[in-house]
Coordinates of C-alpha atoms in Angstrom, one line a residue:
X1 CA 123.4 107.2 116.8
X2 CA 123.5 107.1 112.8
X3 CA 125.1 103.4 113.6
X4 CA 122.4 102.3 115.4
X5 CA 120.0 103.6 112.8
X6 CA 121.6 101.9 109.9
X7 CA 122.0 98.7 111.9
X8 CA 118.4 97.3 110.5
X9 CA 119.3 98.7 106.9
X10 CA 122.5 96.7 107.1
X11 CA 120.6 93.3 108.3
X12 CA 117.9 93.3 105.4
X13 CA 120.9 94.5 102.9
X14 CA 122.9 91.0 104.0
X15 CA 119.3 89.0 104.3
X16 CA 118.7 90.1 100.7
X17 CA 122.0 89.1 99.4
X18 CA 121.9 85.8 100.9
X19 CA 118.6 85.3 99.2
X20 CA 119.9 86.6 96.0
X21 CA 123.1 83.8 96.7
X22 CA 120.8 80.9 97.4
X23 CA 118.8 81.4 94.6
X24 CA 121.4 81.9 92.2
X25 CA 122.6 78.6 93.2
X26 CA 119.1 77.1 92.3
X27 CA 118.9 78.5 89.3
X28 CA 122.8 77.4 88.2
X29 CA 121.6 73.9 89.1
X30 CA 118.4 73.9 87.2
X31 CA 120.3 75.2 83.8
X32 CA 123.0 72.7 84.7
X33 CA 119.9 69.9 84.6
X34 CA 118.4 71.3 81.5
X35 CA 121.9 71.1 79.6
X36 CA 122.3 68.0 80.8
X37 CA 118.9 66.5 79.4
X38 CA 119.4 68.6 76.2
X39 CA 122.4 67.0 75.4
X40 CA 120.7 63.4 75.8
X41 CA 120.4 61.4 72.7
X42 CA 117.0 61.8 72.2
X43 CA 115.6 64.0 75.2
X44 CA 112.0 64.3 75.9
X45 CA 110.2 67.6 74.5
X46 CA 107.9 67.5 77.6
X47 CA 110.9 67.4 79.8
X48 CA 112.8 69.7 78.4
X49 CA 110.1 72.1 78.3
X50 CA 109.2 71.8 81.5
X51 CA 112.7 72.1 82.9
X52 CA 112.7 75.4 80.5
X53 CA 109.8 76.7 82.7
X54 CA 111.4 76.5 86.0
X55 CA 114.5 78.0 84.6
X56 CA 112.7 80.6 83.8
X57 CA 110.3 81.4 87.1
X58 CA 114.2 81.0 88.4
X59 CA 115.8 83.3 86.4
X60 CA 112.8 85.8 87.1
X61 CA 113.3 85.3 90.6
X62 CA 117.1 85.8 90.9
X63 CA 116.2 89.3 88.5
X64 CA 113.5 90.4 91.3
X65 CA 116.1 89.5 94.2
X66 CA 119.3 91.8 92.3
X67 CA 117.0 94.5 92.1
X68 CA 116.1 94.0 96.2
X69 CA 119.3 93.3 96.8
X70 CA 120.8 96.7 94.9
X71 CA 117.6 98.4 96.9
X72 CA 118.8 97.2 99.9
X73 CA 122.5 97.9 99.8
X74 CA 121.5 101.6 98.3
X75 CA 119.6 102.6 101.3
X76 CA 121.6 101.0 104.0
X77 CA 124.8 103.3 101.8
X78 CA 122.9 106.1 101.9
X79 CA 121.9 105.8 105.3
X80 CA 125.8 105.5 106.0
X81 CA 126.4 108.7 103.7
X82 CA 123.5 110.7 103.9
X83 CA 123.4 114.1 101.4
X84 CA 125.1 117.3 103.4
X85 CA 122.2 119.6 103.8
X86 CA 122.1 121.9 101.0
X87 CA 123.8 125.3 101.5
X88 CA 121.5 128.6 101.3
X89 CA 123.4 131.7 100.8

């Protein structure tokens, strides 16, 4: 039965991993671009500060998604390994 319980936890655990993996990737690619156009001869302020702003809302977004993620993988553990009962003497 606990299987069958934990099934759902283990589904949102993987969906919010795979989030966390695609938008990892997004946010690699976005610093990659901002390097990039930082290491231009004479890059564009406006650019650059714009690309700085969606690295940021990116790297905010990957920070929000580990914490779901960890959220996620802790309760679908816990549902695995639940606390014995405590012991009254």
């Amino acid at each position: 039965m606990r299987a069958h319980d934990c099934s759902e936890l283990q589904a949102a655990a993987t969906a919010a991993y795979q989030k966390l993996k695609a938008d990892t990737a997004v946010l690699k690619i976005l610093e990659g671009e901002l390097n990039a156009l930082k290491h231009l001869p004479h890059p564009d302020p406006d650019q650059v500060a714009a690309l700085q702003k969606k690295v940021d809302a990116a790297r905010r977004v990957v920070d929000e998604d580990e914490r779901e993620s960890d959220d996620a993988e802790r309760e679908f553990h816990d549902c695995q390994h639940p606390d014995p009962p405590p012991v009254i003497s």
